[in-house]
PDB file of C-alpha atoms in Angstrom:
ATOM      1  CA  UNK J  27     177.691  94.208 -97.685  1.00 45.00           C
ATOM      2  CA  UNK J  28     179.816  97.376 -96.131  1.00 42.00           C
ATOM      3  CA  UNK J  29     181.214  97.545 -93.023  1.00 42.00           C
ATOM      4  CA  UNK J  30     179.460 100.123 -91.543  1.00 44.00           C
ATOM      5  CA  UNK J  31     176.343  97.782 -92.361  1.00 47.00           C
ATOM      6  CA  UNK J  32     177.280  94.856 -90.254  1.00 45.00           C
ATOM      7  CA  UNK J  33     177.218  96.713 -87.750  1.00 46.00           C
ATOM      8  CA  UNK J  34     174.762  98.371 -88.001  1.00 50.00           C
ATOM      9  CA  UNK J  35     173.137  94.767 -88.274  1.00 54.00           C
ATOM     10  CA  UNK J  36     175.021  93.790 -85.118  1.00 53.00           C
ATOM     11  CA  UNK J  37     173.885  96.327 -82.923  1.00 53.00           C
ATOM     12  CA  UNK J  38     170.074  96.225 -83.946  1.00 52.00           C
ATOM     13  CA  UNK J  39     170.390  92.354 -83.588  1.00 55.00           C
ATOM     14  CA  UNK J  40     171.928  92.868 -80.291  1.00 58.00           C
ATOM     15  CA  UNK J  41     169.140  95.518 -79.128  1.00 54.00           C
ATOM     16  CA  UNK J  42     166.147  92.734 -80.238  1.00 54.00           C
ATOM     17  CA  UNK J  43     167.920  90.322 -77.885  1.00 59.00           C
ATOM     18  CA  UNK J  44     167.419  92.517 -74.683  1.00 59.00           C
ATOM     19  CA  UNK J  45     163.225  92.982 -75.580  1.00 55.00           C
ATOM     20  CA  UNK J  46     160.900  91.775 -73.179  1.00 56.00           C
ATOM     21  CA  UNK J  47     158.667  88.840 -74.942  1.00 73.00           C
ATOM     22  CA  UNK J  48     155.754  90.906 -76.492  1.00 81.00           C
ATOM     23  CA  UNK J  49     152.855  89.106 -78.913  1.00 92.00           C
ATOM     24  CA  UNK J  50     154.192  90.893 -82.100  1.00 95.00           C
ATOM     25  CA  UNK J  51     149.406  91.384 -82.172  1.00 96.00           C
ATOM     26  CA  UNK J  52     149.186  92.557 -79.065  1.00 96.00           C
ATOM     27  CA  UNK J  53     151.703  95.071 -79.390  1.00 97.00           C
ATOM     28  CA  UNK J  54     150.419  96.356 -82.933  1.00 97.00           C
ATOM     29  CA  UNK J  55     147.121  96.382 -81.711  1.00 96.00           C
ATOM     30  CA  UNK J  56     148.387  98.707 -78.501  1.00 97.00           C
ATOM     31  CA  UNK J  57     150.051 100.184 -81.064  1.00 98.00           C
ATOM     32  CA  UNK J  58     146.728 101.574 -82.203  1.00 98.00           C
ATOM     33  CA  UNK J  59     145.248 101.949 -79.437  1.00 97.00           C
ATOM     34  CA  UNK J  60     147.891 104.578 -78.383  1.00 97.00           C
ATOM     35  CA  UNK J  61     146.997 106.494 -81.916  1.00 98.00           C
ATOM     36  CA  UNK J  62     144.047 106.371 -81.416  1.00 97.00           C
ATOM     37  CA  UNK J  63     143.983 108.052 -78.125  1.00 96.00           C
ATOM     38  CA  UNK J  64     145.313 111.297 -79.691  1.00 97.00           C
ATOM     39  CA  UNK J  65     142.542 110.847 -82.994  1.00 96.00           C
ATOM     40  CA  UNK J  66     144.758 109.005 -85.317  1.00 97.00           C
ATOM     41  CA  UNK J  67     142.364 108.743 -88.756  1.00 97.00           C
ATOM     42  CA  UNK J  68     142.353 105.396 -90.783  1.00 96.00           C
ATOM     43  CA  UNK J  69     143.846 102.798 -88.877  1.00 97.00           C
ATOM     44  CA  UNK J  70     145.178  99.638 -90.575  1.00 97.00           C
ATOM     45  CA  UNK J  71     147.193  96.687 -89.103  1.00 97.00           C
ATOM     46  CA  UNK J  72     149.024  94.430 -91.620  1.00 97.00           C
ATOM     47  CA  UNK J  73     149.800  91.277 -91.137  1.00 96.00           C
ATOM     48  CA  UNK J  74     153.269  91.002 -92.955  1.00 95.00           C
ATOM     49  CA  UNK J  75     154.629  88.121 -91.241  1.00 92.00           C
ATOM     50  CA  UNK J  76     154.356  86.027 -93.929  1.00 91.00           C
ATOM     51  CA  UNK J  77     155.527  88.425 -96.687  1.00 92.00           C
ATOM     52  CA  UNK J  78     158.093  90.130 -95.389  1.00 87.00           C
ATOM     53  CA  UNK J  79     161.420  89.617 -92.824  1.00 87.00           C
ATOM     54  CA  UNK J  80     161.678  92.941 -91.358  1.00 90.00           C
ATOM     55  CA  UNK J  81     158.151  92.893 -89.233  1.00 94.00           C
ATOM     56  CA  UNK J  82     154.959  91.388 -88.378  1.00 95.00           C
ATOM     57  CA  UNK J  83     152.673  93.653 -88.380  1.00 97.00           C
ATOM     58  CA  UNK J  84     153.021  96.816 -89.903  1.00 97.00           C
ATOM     59  CA  UNK J  85     150.687  99.784 -87.827  1.00 98.00           C
ATOM     60  CA  UNK J  86     149.382 102.612 -90.077  1.00 98.00           C
ATOM     61  CA  UNK J  87     148.317 105.817 -88.767  1.00 98.00           C
ATOM     62  CA  UNK J  88     147.349 109.126 -90.638  1.00 98.00           C
ATOM     63  CA  UNK J  89     147.652 112.594 -88.945  1.00 97.00           C
ATOM     64  CA  UNK J  90     146.439 115.361 -90.093  1.00 97.00           C
ATOM     65  CA  UNK J  91     149.195 118.633 -88.714  1.00 95.00           C
ATOM     66  CA  UNK J  92     152.388 117.995 -87.647  1.00 94.00           C
ATOM     67  CA  UNK J  93     152.001 118.885 -83.885  1.00 94.00           C
ATOM     68  CA  UNK J  94     148.729 115.946 -84.017  1.00 96.00           C
ATOM     69  CA  UNK J  95     152.258 112.927 -85.628  1.00 96.00           C
ATOM     70  CA  UNK J  96     154.002 113.869 -83.059  1.00 95.00           C
ATOM     71  CA  UNK J  97     151.378 114.221 -80.348  1.00 96.00           C
ATOM     72  CA  UNK J  98     150.698 109.734 -81.743  1.00 97.00           C
ATOM     73  CA  UNK J  99     154.406 109.941 -81.521  1.00 97.00           C
ATOM     74  CA  UNK J 100     154.323 110.243 -78.187  1.00 96.00           C
ATOM     75  CA  UNK J 101     151.169 108.377 -77.294  1.00 98.00           C
ATOM     76  CA  UNK J 102     152.404 105.583 -79.004  1.00 98.00           C
ATOM     77  CA  UNK J 103     156.261 105.606 -77.208  1.00 97.00           C
ATOM     78  CA  UNK J 104     154.744 106.798 -73.844  1.00 97.00           C
ATOM     79  CA  UNK J 105     152.050 103.775 -73.906  1.00 98.00           C
ATOM     80  CA  UNK J 106     154.028 100.384 -75.184  1.00 97.00           C
ATOM     81  CA  UNK J 107     156.967 101.253 -72.495  1.00 96.00           C
ATOM     82  CA  UNK J 108     154.272 101.619 -69.827  1.00 96.00           C
ATOM     83  CA  UNK J 109     152.631  98.618 -70.667  1.00 95.00           C
ATOM     84  CA  UNK J 110     155.720  96.456 -72.136  1.00 94.00           C
ATOM     85  CA  UNK J 111     159.031  97.913 -70.701  1.00 93.00           C
ATOM     86  CA  UNK J 112     159.619  98.946 -74.199  1.00 94.00           C
ATOM     87  CA  UNK J 113     161.035 101.737 -76.106  1.00 94.00           C
ATOM     88  CA  UNK J 114     161.255 102.020 -79.758  1.00 95.00           C
ATOM     89  CA  UNK J 115     164.325 100.368 -81.502  1.00 94.00           C
ATOM     90  CA  UNK J 116     164.559 103.272 -84.201  1.00 94.00           C
ATOM     91  CA  UNK J 117     162.673 106.706 -84.365  1.00 95.00           C
ATOM     92  CA  UNK J 118     162.465 108.444 -87.970  1.00 95.00           C
ATOM     93  CA  UNK J 119     160.787 111.308 -89.419  1.00 93.00           C
ATOM     94  CA  UNK J 120     160.048 113.529 -85.826  1.00 89.00           C
ATOM     95  CA  UNK J 121     161.982 116.229 -86.852  1.00 85.00           C
ATOM     96  CA  UNK J 122     160.633 115.997 -90.710  1.00 76.00           C
ATOM     97  CA  UNK J 123     156.921 116.259 -90.100  1.00 74.00           C
ATOM     98  CA  UNK J 124     155.155 114.192 -92.874  1.00 92.00           C
ATOM     99  CA  UNK J 125     156.093 110.753 -91.665  1.00 95.00           C
ATOM    100  CA  UNK J 126     157.049 109.522 -88.273  1.00 97.00           C
ATOM    101  CA  UNK J 127     158.421 105.684 -88.647  1.00 97.00           C
ATOM    102  CA  UNK J 128     158.860 103.622 -84.535  1.00 97.00           C
ATOM    103  CA  UNK J 129     160.316 100.253 -85.737  1.00 97.00           C
ATOM    104  CA  UNK J 130     160.033  97.976 -82.718  1.00 95.00           C
ATOM    105  CA  UNK J 131     161.907  95.235 -83.926  1.00 93.00           C
ATOM    106  CA  UNK J 132     158.789  92.820 -85.147  1.00 94.00           C
ATOM    107  CA  UNK J 133     156.516  95.562 -85.227  1.00 97.00           C
ATOM    108  CA  UNK J 134     156.371  98.983 -87.527  1.00 97.00           C
ATOM    109  CA  UNK J 135     153.831 102.133 -86.820  1.00 98.00           C
ATOM    110  CA  UNK J 136     153.755 104.274 -89.589  1.00 98.00           C
ATOM    111  CA  UNK J 137     152.354 107.297 -88.667  1.00 98.00           C
ATOM    112  CA  UNK J 138     151.889 109.788 -91.498  1.00 97.00           C
ATOM    113  CA  UNK J 139     150.679 113.604 -93.363  1.00 97.00           C
ATOM    114  CA  UNK J 140     147.760 112.223 -95.768  1.00 97.00           C
ATOM    115  CA  UNK J 141     149.745 113.293 -98.919  1.00 96.00           C
ATOM    116  CA  UNK J 142     152.607 111.099 -97.508  1.00 96.00           C
ATOM    117  CA  UNK J 143     150.254 108.156 -96.834  1.00 96.00           C
ATOM    118  CA  UNK J 144     148.213 108.274-100.137  1.00 96.00           C
ATOM    119  CA  UNK J 145     152.260 108.623-102.085  1.00 96.00           C
ATOM    120  CA  UNK J 146     153.622 105.950-100.243  1.00 95.00           C
ATOM    121  CA  UNK J 147     150.588 104.213-100.580  1.00 95.00           C
ATOM    122  CA  UNK J 148     152.396 100.908 -98.011  1.00 94.00           C
ATOM    123  CA  UNK J 149     148.646  99.400 -97.949  1.00 93.00           C
ATOM    124  CA  UNK J 150     148.976  98.412-101.588  1.00 92.00           C
ATOM    125  CA  UNK J 151     152.641  97.670-101.439  1.00 93.00           C
ATOM    126  CA  UNK J 152     151.853  94.754 -99.245  1.00 91.00           C
ATOM    127  CA  UNK J 153     148.448  94.092-100.833  1.00 89.00           C
ATOM    128  CA  UNK J 154     149.359  90.412-100.264  1.00 89.00           C
ATOM    129  CA  UNK J 155     149.403  91.080 -96.307  1.00 91.00           C
ATOM    130  CA  UNK J 156     146.376  90.515 -94.067  1.00 93.00           C
ATOM    131  CA  UNK J 157     144.443  93.317 -92.966  1.00 95.00           C
ATOM    132  CA  UNK J 158     142.687  94.651 -89.793  1.00 95.00           C
ATOM    133  CA  UNK J 159     140.972  97.691 -89.614  1.00 95.00           C
ATOM    134  CA  UNK J 160     141.088  99.232 -86.660  1.00 94.00           C
ATOM    135  CA  UNK J 161     138.295 101.487 -84.310  1.00 85.00           C
ATOM    136  CA  UNK J 162     137.320 101.877 -80.528  1.00 72.00           C
ATOM    137  CA  UNK J 163     134.433  99.599 -81.891  1.00 63.00           C
ATOM    138  CA  UNK J 164     137.072  96.644 -82.904  1.00 56.00           C
ATOM    139  CA  UNK J 165     139.038  96.569 -79.562  1.00 56.00           C
ATOM    140  CA  UNK J 166     136.554  96.722 -77.467  1.00 48.00           C
ATOM    141  CA  UNK J 167     134.739  93.820 -79.707  1.00 55.00           C
ATOM    142  CA  UNK J 168     137.988  91.829 -78.695  1.00 55.00           C
ATOM    143  CA  UNK J 169     138.864  92.743 -75.490  1.00 52.00           C
ATOM    144  CA  UNK J 170     135.740  89.899 -74.498  1.00 45.00           C
TER     145      UNK J 170
END
């Protein structure tokens, strides 16, 4: 491991230590709800906590244009900050436009254009993960 990697790793760990404690499934569901608010499609939560040390959940969503990806991204940031007083540790791809990633430590949100989602196919890569298909009905059923 290089010195630069060690520095980044230490900064990342320090940033995570100062985050408010939130149940990772609750955080993943709130991210999904925020994406749904901006008409994201094919919203999937993958529980990867038994398969990876990187995160507990991946939230994978599809948007159909670069402006919609940015709107979904902003919705997620705003809703998570409002509800849990948390900002992402890292955001990647906001200017590139075909895949935006929000890293909240224990939950990572992936916002894809359809062709990028198909190309990277995270659901197949993490095929052993528990898969939750999110939609408005799922959310209303689980709030009762």
